[in-house]
Amino acid sequence: MRTPEDERRQLINVAYRLLGSLADAEDVVQETYARWFALPPAQQEAIDVPGAWLTKVASRICLDHLRSARVRRERYVGEWIPEPVPSTAGDDPADRITLDESVSMAFLVVLDAMTPAERVAFILHDVFRYSFAEVAEVAGRTPAACRQLASSARRRIATSAAPTPPVSEQARVVRDFKHAWESKDIAALVGLLDPDAHLIADGGGLVSALLHPITGSVEVARYAAGLAERAPGLCLLERPVNGQPGLVVQLDGVTTGVVAFEITGARVSRMWAVRNPEKLRPWL
């Protein structure tokens, strides 16, 4: 039987995967519990499985949030990247994210490209194993329609998926990248980057950051080396980012960025650099 802490952790994990934002997930869970406590005692007692009710309500709130997010993104300054989470995200164990492949940055980016309905159907059914009948109650669609939505989401993931090397190999590549970045060794950086590597940054208009992605190993290497040259006090720390090897960027002891990597083969194919301070709260 689930404890209240288990229920809250489940809701946080569902909401984070649906929204790609820990802050928004926490707001959704707070709103979900507010709706629960607003129910008259008789209505609460009539609900056979409170956990299922809570998940359904939280998922519906997330679905509404995803629909409105598309409008808000049009006003977002620069690129939007999902909020990165450390291995100990959440001060309370009940608020922590379970780190697995469904929260890797690469996976969340693919999820973000889906329609809200696809994302809800896939996360609830394929990740959290809710039946399509239960998903239909959240999405306001038929079970058959939700099955099609989940199938479409799987095709998107299959199209974008690349073989992922073992974590130990990823860690080695990230470590080598760190050393080359610190030493401003452009040749070494180029050797660690896929020729078509992408660097995407998110400052949210609150701090300086790339407004558009940079493509190409030479271009990415030069940009990284230039950052190190302009910030002699730059410190890079190897830390898990969304459960995979990554880097935390600090300047004078203050965290100013978190970098997630996608490793293909033995090279970096994509980098996501989150600099938006509102998304770095769990890292401070």
PDB file of N, CA and C in Angstrom, residues 84-86 105 170-183 189 192-193 199 224 227 234-250 255-263 268 270-275 280 283:
ATOM      1  N   PRO A  84      16.876  20.911 -16.075  1.00  0.00           N
ATOM      2  CA  PRO A  84      17.703  19.772 -15.655  1.00  0.00           C
ATOM      3  C   PRO A  84      17.523  19.478 -14.168  1.00  0.00           C
ATOM      4  N   VAL A  85      17.634  18.214 -13.802  1.00  0.00           N
ATOM      5  CA  VAL A  85      17.529  17.839 -12.389  1.00  0.00           C
ATOM      6  C   VAL A  85      18.774  17.080 -11.958  1.00  0.00           C
ATOM      7  N   PRO A  86      19.258  17.372 -10.747  1.00  0.00           N
ATOM      8  CA  PRO A  86      20.408  16.628 -10.214  1.00  0.00           C
ATOM      9  C   PRO A  86      19.960  15.301  -9.634  1.00  0.00           C
ATOM     10  N   MET A 105      17.944  14.073 -20.931  1.00  0.00           N
ATOM     11  CA  MET A 105      17.656  15.315 -21.649  1.00  0.00           C
ATOM     12  C   MET A 105      17.240  15.033 -23.088  1.00  0.00           C
ATOM     13  N   GLN A 170      30.131   7.094 -21.588  1.00  0.00           N
ATOM     14  CA  GLN A 170      29.648   8.468 -21.614  1.00  0.00           C
ATOM     15  C   GLN A 170      30.450   9.340 -20.652  1.00  0.00           C
ATOM     16  N   ALA A 171      30.689   8.804 -19.450  1.00  0.00           N
ATOM     17  CA  ALA A 171      31.436   9.552 -18.437  1.00  0.00           C
ATOM     18  C   ALA A 171      32.849   9.857 -18.916  1.00  0.00           C
ATOM     19  N   ARG A 172      33.465   8.902 -19.618  1.00  0.00           N
ATOM     20  CA  ARG A 172      34.815   9.123 -20.129  1.00  0.00           C
ATOM     21  C   ARG A 172      34.839  10.248 -21.141  1.00  0.00           C
ATOM     22  N   VAL A 173      33.864  10.242 -22.057  1.00  0.00           N
ATOM     23  CA  VAL A 173      33.805  11.286 -23.082  1.00  0.00           C
ATOM     24  C   VAL A 173      33.576  12.655 -22.436  1.00  0.00           C
ATOM     25  N   VAL A 174      32.654  12.714 -21.477  1.00  0.00           N
ATOM     26  CA  VAL A 174      32.372  13.980 -20.800  1.00  0.00           C
ATOM     27  C   VAL A 174      33.598  14.464 -20.036  1.00  0.00           C
ATOM     28  N   ARG A 175      34.309  13.539 -19.397  1.00  0.00           N
ATOM     29  CA  ARG A 175      35.521  13.915 -18.656  1.00  0.00           C
ATOM     30  C   ARG A 175      36.588  14.461 -19.608  1.00  0.00           C
ATOM     31  N   ASP A 176      36.774  13.785 -20.735  1.00  0.00           N
ATOM     32  CA  ASP A 176      37.748  14.266 -21.717  1.00  0.00           C
ATOM     33  C   ASP A 176      37.336  15.633 -22.264  1.00  0.00           C
ATOM     34  N   PHE A 177      36.032  15.810 -22.468  1.00  0.00           N
ATOM     35  CA  PHE A 177      35.532  17.095 -22.963  1.00  0.00           C
ATOM     36  C   PHE A 177      35.803  18.186 -21.936  1.00  0.00           C
ATOM     37  N   LYS A 178      35.588  17.868 -20.670  1.00  0.00           N
ATOM     38  CA  LYS A 178      35.835  18.821 -19.582  1.00  0.00           C
ATOM     39  C   LYS A 178      37.284  19.287 -19.599  1.00  0.00           C
ATOM     40  N   HIS A 179      38.219  18.331 -19.680  1.00  0.00           N
ATOM     41  CA  HIS A 179      39.632  18.679 -19.665  1.00  0.00           C
ATOM     42  C   HIS A 179      40.006  19.530 -20.883  1.00  0.00           C
ATOM     43  N   ALA A 180      39.482  19.169 -22.045  1.00  0.00           N
ATOM     44  CA  ALA A 180      39.788  19.935 -23.256  1.00  0.00           C
ATOM     45  C   ALA A 180      39.192  21.335 -23.184  1.00  0.00           C
ATOM     46  N   TRP A 181      38.000  21.442 -22.594  1.00  0.00           N
ATOM     47  CA  TRP A 181      37.337  22.745 -22.445  1.00  0.00           C
ATOM     48  C   TRP A 181      38.144  23.625 -21.490  1.00  0.00           C
ATOM     49  N   GLU A 182      38.552  23.050 -20.367  1.00  0.00           N
ATOM     50  CA  GLU A 182      39.313  23.819 -19.380  1.00  0.00           C
ATOM     51  C   GLU A 182      40.643  24.320 -19.955  1.00  0.00           C
ATOM     52  N   SER A 183      41.252  23.500 -20.796  1.00  0.00           N
ATOM     53  CA  SER A 183      42.546  23.884 -21.371  1.00  0.00           C
ATOM     54  C   SER A 183      42.392  24.669 -22.670  1.00  0.00           C
ATOM     55  N   LEU A 189      38.842  19.364 -28.540  1.00  0.00           N
ATOM     56  CA  LEU A 189      37.380  19.490 -28.507  1.00  0.00           C
ATOM     57  C   LEU A 189      36.774  18.999 -29.823  1.00  0.00           C
ATOM     58  N   LEU A 192      36.496  15.350 -30.046  1.00  0.00           N
ATOM     59  CA  LEU A 192      35.487  14.740 -29.178  1.00  0.00           C
ATOM     60  C   LEU A 192      34.066  15.014 -29.650  1.00  0.00           C
ATOM     61  N   LEU A 193      33.929  15.894 -30.619  1.00  0.00           N
ATOM     62  CA  LEU A 193      32.609  16.284 -31.111  1.00  0.00           C
ATOM     63  C   LEU A 193      32.296  15.597 -32.437  1.00  0.00           C
ATOM     64  N   LEU A 199      24.998  22.527 -30.386  1.00  0.00           N
ATOM     65  CA  LEU A 199      25.019  23.138 -29.063  1.00  0.00           C
ATOM     66  C   LEU A 199      23.811  24.049 -28.953  1.00  0.00           C
ATOM     67  N   ALA A 224      33.066  27.093 -27.262  1.00  0.00           N
ATOM     68  CA  ALA A 224      33.386  26.636 -25.907  1.00  0.00           C
ATOM     69  C   ALA A 224      34.728  27.205 -25.450  1.00  0.00           C
ATOM     70  N   LEU A 227      34.412  30.839 -24.520  1.00  0.00           N
ATOM     71  CA  LEU A 227      33.816  31.050 -23.202  1.00  0.00           C
ATOM     72  C   LEU A 227      34.865  30.907 -22.106  1.00  0.00           C
ATOM     73  N   LEU A 234      36.378  30.155 -14.600  1.00  0.00           N
ATOM     74  CA  LEU A 234      35.401  29.101 -14.897  1.00  0.00           C
ATOM     75  C   LEU A 234      35.821  27.778 -14.269  1.00  0.00           C
ATOM     76  N   CYS A 235      34.862  27.123 -13.628  1.00  0.00           N
ATOM     77  CA  CYS A 235      35.112  25.820 -13.000  1.00  0.00           C
ATOM     78  C   CYS A 235      34.078  24.828 -13.507  1.00  0.00           C
ATOM     79  N   LEU A 236      34.529  23.672 -13.957  1.00  0.00           N
ATOM     80  CA  LEU A 236      33.634  22.642 -14.476  1.00  0.00           C
ATOM     81  C   LEU A 236      33.644  21.446 -13.529  1.00  0.00           C
ATOM     82  N   LEU A 237      32.465  21.022 -13.109  1.00  0.00           N
ATOM     83  CA  LEU A 237      32.325  19.901 -12.191  1.00  0.00           C
ATOM     84  C   LEU A 237      31.572  18.772 -12.877  1.00  0.00           C
ATOM     85  N   GLU A 238      32.085  17.576 -12.768  1.00  0.00           N
ATOM     86  CA  GLU A 238      31.392  16.419 -13.330  1.00  0.00           C
ATOM     87  C   GLU A 238      30.258  16.024 -12.388  1.00  0.00           C
ATOM     88  N   ARG A 239      29.033  16.085 -12.894  1.00  0.00           N
ATOM     89  CA  ARG A 239      27.862  15.760 -12.088  1.00  0.00           C
ATOM     90  C   ARG A 239      26.822  15.058 -12.971  1.00  0.00           C
ATOM     91  N   PRO A 240      26.050  14.130 -12.407  1.00  0.00           N
ATOM     92  CA  PRO A 240      24.951  13.551 -13.180  1.00  0.00           C
ATOM     93  C   PRO A 240      23.890  14.618 -13.488  1.00  0.00           C
ATOM     94  N   VAL A 241      23.476  14.666 -14.726  1.00  0.00           N
ATOM     95  CA  VAL A 241      22.402  15.575 -15.148  1.00  0.00           C
ATOM     96  C   VAL A 241      21.286  14.709 -15.707  1.00  0.00           C
ATOM     97  N   ASN A 242      20.147  14.726 -15.042  1.00  0.00           N
ATOM     98  CA  ASN A 242      19.029  13.867 -15.430  1.00  0.00           C
ATOM     99  C   ASN A 242      19.468  12.405 -15.534  1.00  0.00           C
ATOM    100  N   GLY A 243      20.327  12.005 -14.591  1.00  0.00           N
ATOM    101  CA  GLY A 243      20.736  10.615 -14.491  1.00  0.00           C
ATOM    102  C   GLY A 243      21.867  10.203 -15.402  1.00  0.00           C
ATOM    103  N   GLN A 244      22.405  11.143 -16.199  1.00  0.00           N
ATOM    104  CA  GLN A 244      23.491  10.807 -17.112  1.00  0.00           C
ATOM    105  C   GLN A 244      24.667  11.750 -16.883  1.00  0.00           C
ATOM    106  N   PRO A 245      25.884  11.337 -17.284  1.00  0.00           N
ATOM    107  CA  PRO A 245      27.058  12.187 -17.058  1.00  0.00           C
ATOM    108  C   PRO A 245      26.892  13.566 -17.686  1.00  0.00           C
ATOM    109  N   GLY A 246      27.204  14.589 -16.906  1.00  0.00           N
ATOM    110  CA  GLY A 246      27.085  15.958 -17.383  1.00  0.00           C
ATOM    111  C   GLY A 246      28.062  16.850 -16.658  1.00  0.00           C
ATOM    112  N   LEU A 247      27.932  18.149 -16.870  1.00  0.00           N
ATOM    113  CA  LEU A 247      28.820  19.126 -16.252  1.00  0.00           C
ATOM    114  C   LEU A 247      28.020  20.250 -15.603  1.00  0.00           C
ATOM    115  N   VAL A 248      28.515  20.701 -14.459  1.00  0.00           N
ATOM    116  CA  VAL A 248      27.988  21.898 -13.813  1.00  0.00           C
ATOM    117  C   VAL A 248      29.030  22.985 -13.980  1.00  0.00           C
ATOM    118  N   VAL A 249      28.598  24.140 -14.459  1.00  0.00           N
ATOM    119  CA  VAL A 249      29.502  25.265 -14.698  1.00  0.00           C
ATOM    120  C   VAL A 249      29.385  26.240 -13.535  1.00  0.00           C
ATOM    121  N   GLN A 250      30.515  26.562 -12.931  1.00  0.00           N
ATOM    122  CA  GLN A 250      30.531  27.522 -11.829  1.00  0.00           C
ATOM    123  C   GLN A 250      31.521  28.630 -12.124  1.00  0.00           C
ATOM    124  N   THR A 255      26.963  28.569  -9.268  1.00  0.00           N
ATOM    125  CA  THR A 255      26.526  27.789 -10.428  1.00  0.00           C
ATOM    126  C   THR A 255      25.863  28.706 -11.442  1.00  0.00           C
ATOM    127  N   THR A 256      26.406  28.727 -12.650  1.00  0.00           N
ATOM    128  CA  THR A 256      25.871  29.579 -13.705  1.00  0.00           C
ATOM    129  C   THR A 256      25.329  28.791 -14.886  1.00  0.00           C
ATOM    130  N   GLY A 257      25.493  27.469 -14.855  1.00  0.00           N
ATOM    131  CA  GLY A 257      24.984  26.671 -15.956  1.00  0.00           C
ATOM    132  C   GLY A 257      25.097  25.180 -15.686  1.00  0.00           C
ATOM    133  N   VAL A 258      24.295  24.432 -16.389  1.00  0.00           N
ATOM    134  CA  VAL A 258      24.329  22.973 -16.339  1.00  0.00           C
ATOM    135  C   VAL A 258      24.321  22.482 -17.780  1.00  0.00           C
ATOM    136  N   VAL A 259      25.226  21.569 -18.098  1.00  0.00           N
ATOM    137  CA  VAL A 259      25.346  21.082 -19.472  1.00  0.00           C
ATOM    138  C   VAL A 259      25.033  19.587 -19.523  1.00  0.00           C
ATOM    139  N   ALA A 260      24.067  19.227 -20.361  1.00  0.00           N
ATOM    140  CA  ALA A 260      23.720  17.829 -20.599  1.00  0.00           C
ATOM    141  C   ALA A 260      24.270  17.423 -21.959  1.00  0.00           C
ATOM    142  N   PHE A 261      24.604  16.148 -22.085  1.00  0.00           N
ATOM    143  CA  PHE A 261      25.232  15.655 -23.307  1.00  0.00           C
ATOM    144  C   PHE A 261      24.457  14.480 -23.891  1.00  0.00           C
ATOM    145  N   GLU A 262      24.490  14.389 -25.212  1.00  0.00           N
ATOM    146  CA  GLU A 262      24.083  13.162 -25.896  1.00  0.00           C
ATOM    147  C   GLU A 262      25.338  12.618 -26.573  1.00  0.00           C
ATOM    148  N   ILE A 263      25.692  11.399 -26.217  1.00  0.00           N
ATOM    149  CA  ILE A 263      26.896  10.773 -26.762  1.00  0.00           C
ATOM    150  C   ILE A 263      26.482   9.725 -27.785  1.00  0.00           C
ATOM    151  N   VAL A 268      30.484  13.490 -28.828  1.00  0.00           N
ATOM    152  CA  VAL A 268      29.346  14.293 -28.393  1.00  0.00           C
ATOM    153  C   VAL A 268      28.549  14.713 -29.625  1.00  0.00           C
ATOM    154  N   ARG A 270      25.172  16.035 -29.236  1.00  0.00           N
ATOM    155  CA  ARG A 270      24.379  17.205 -28.855  1.00  0.00           C
ATOM    156  C   ARG A 270      24.735  17.629 -27.440  1.00  0.00           C
ATOM    157  N   MET A 271      24.702  18.956 -27.226  1.00  0.00           N
ATOM    158  CA  MET A 271      24.907  19.532 -25.904  1.00  0.00           C
ATOM    159  C   MET A 271      23.775  20.513 -25.626  1.00  0.00           C
ATOM    160  N   TRP A 272      23.258  20.429 -24.407  1.00  0.00           N
ATOM    161  CA  TRP A 272      22.226  21.376 -23.971  1.00  0.00           C
ATOM    162  C   TRP A 272      22.764  22.134 -22.766  1.00  0.00           C
ATOM    163  N   ALA A 273      22.917  23.435 -22.913  1.00  0.00           N
ATOM    164  CA  ALA A 273      23.465  24.264 -21.834  1.00  0.00           C
ATOM    165  C   ALA A 273      22.354  25.129 -21.259  1.00  0.00           C
ATOM    166  N   VAL A 274      21.955  24.824 -20.035  1.00  0.00           N
ATOM    167  CA  VAL A 274      20.887  25.580 -19.373  1.00  0.00           C
ATOM    168  C   VAL A 274      21.528  26.659 -18.506  1.00  0.00           C
ATOM    169  N   ARG A 275      21.221  27.922 -18.815  1.00  0.00           N
ATOM    170  CA  ARG A 275      21.768  29.049 -18.069  1.00  0.00           C
ATOM    171  C   ARG A 275      20.659  29.859 -17.401  1.00  0.00           C
ATOM    172  N   LEU A 280      17.854  26.687 -12.595  1.00  0.00           N
ATOM    173  CA  LEU A 280      19.026  26.185 -11.885  1.00  0.00           C
ATOM    174  C   LEU A 280      18.801  26.110 -10.386  1.00  0.00           C
ATOM    175  N   TRP A 283      20.140  23.307  -8.324  1.00  0.00           N
ATOM    176  CA  TRP A 283      21.586  23.123  -8.389  1.00  0.00           C
ATOM    177  C   TRP A 283      22.347  24.100  -7.511  1.00  0.00           C
TER     178      TRP A 283
END
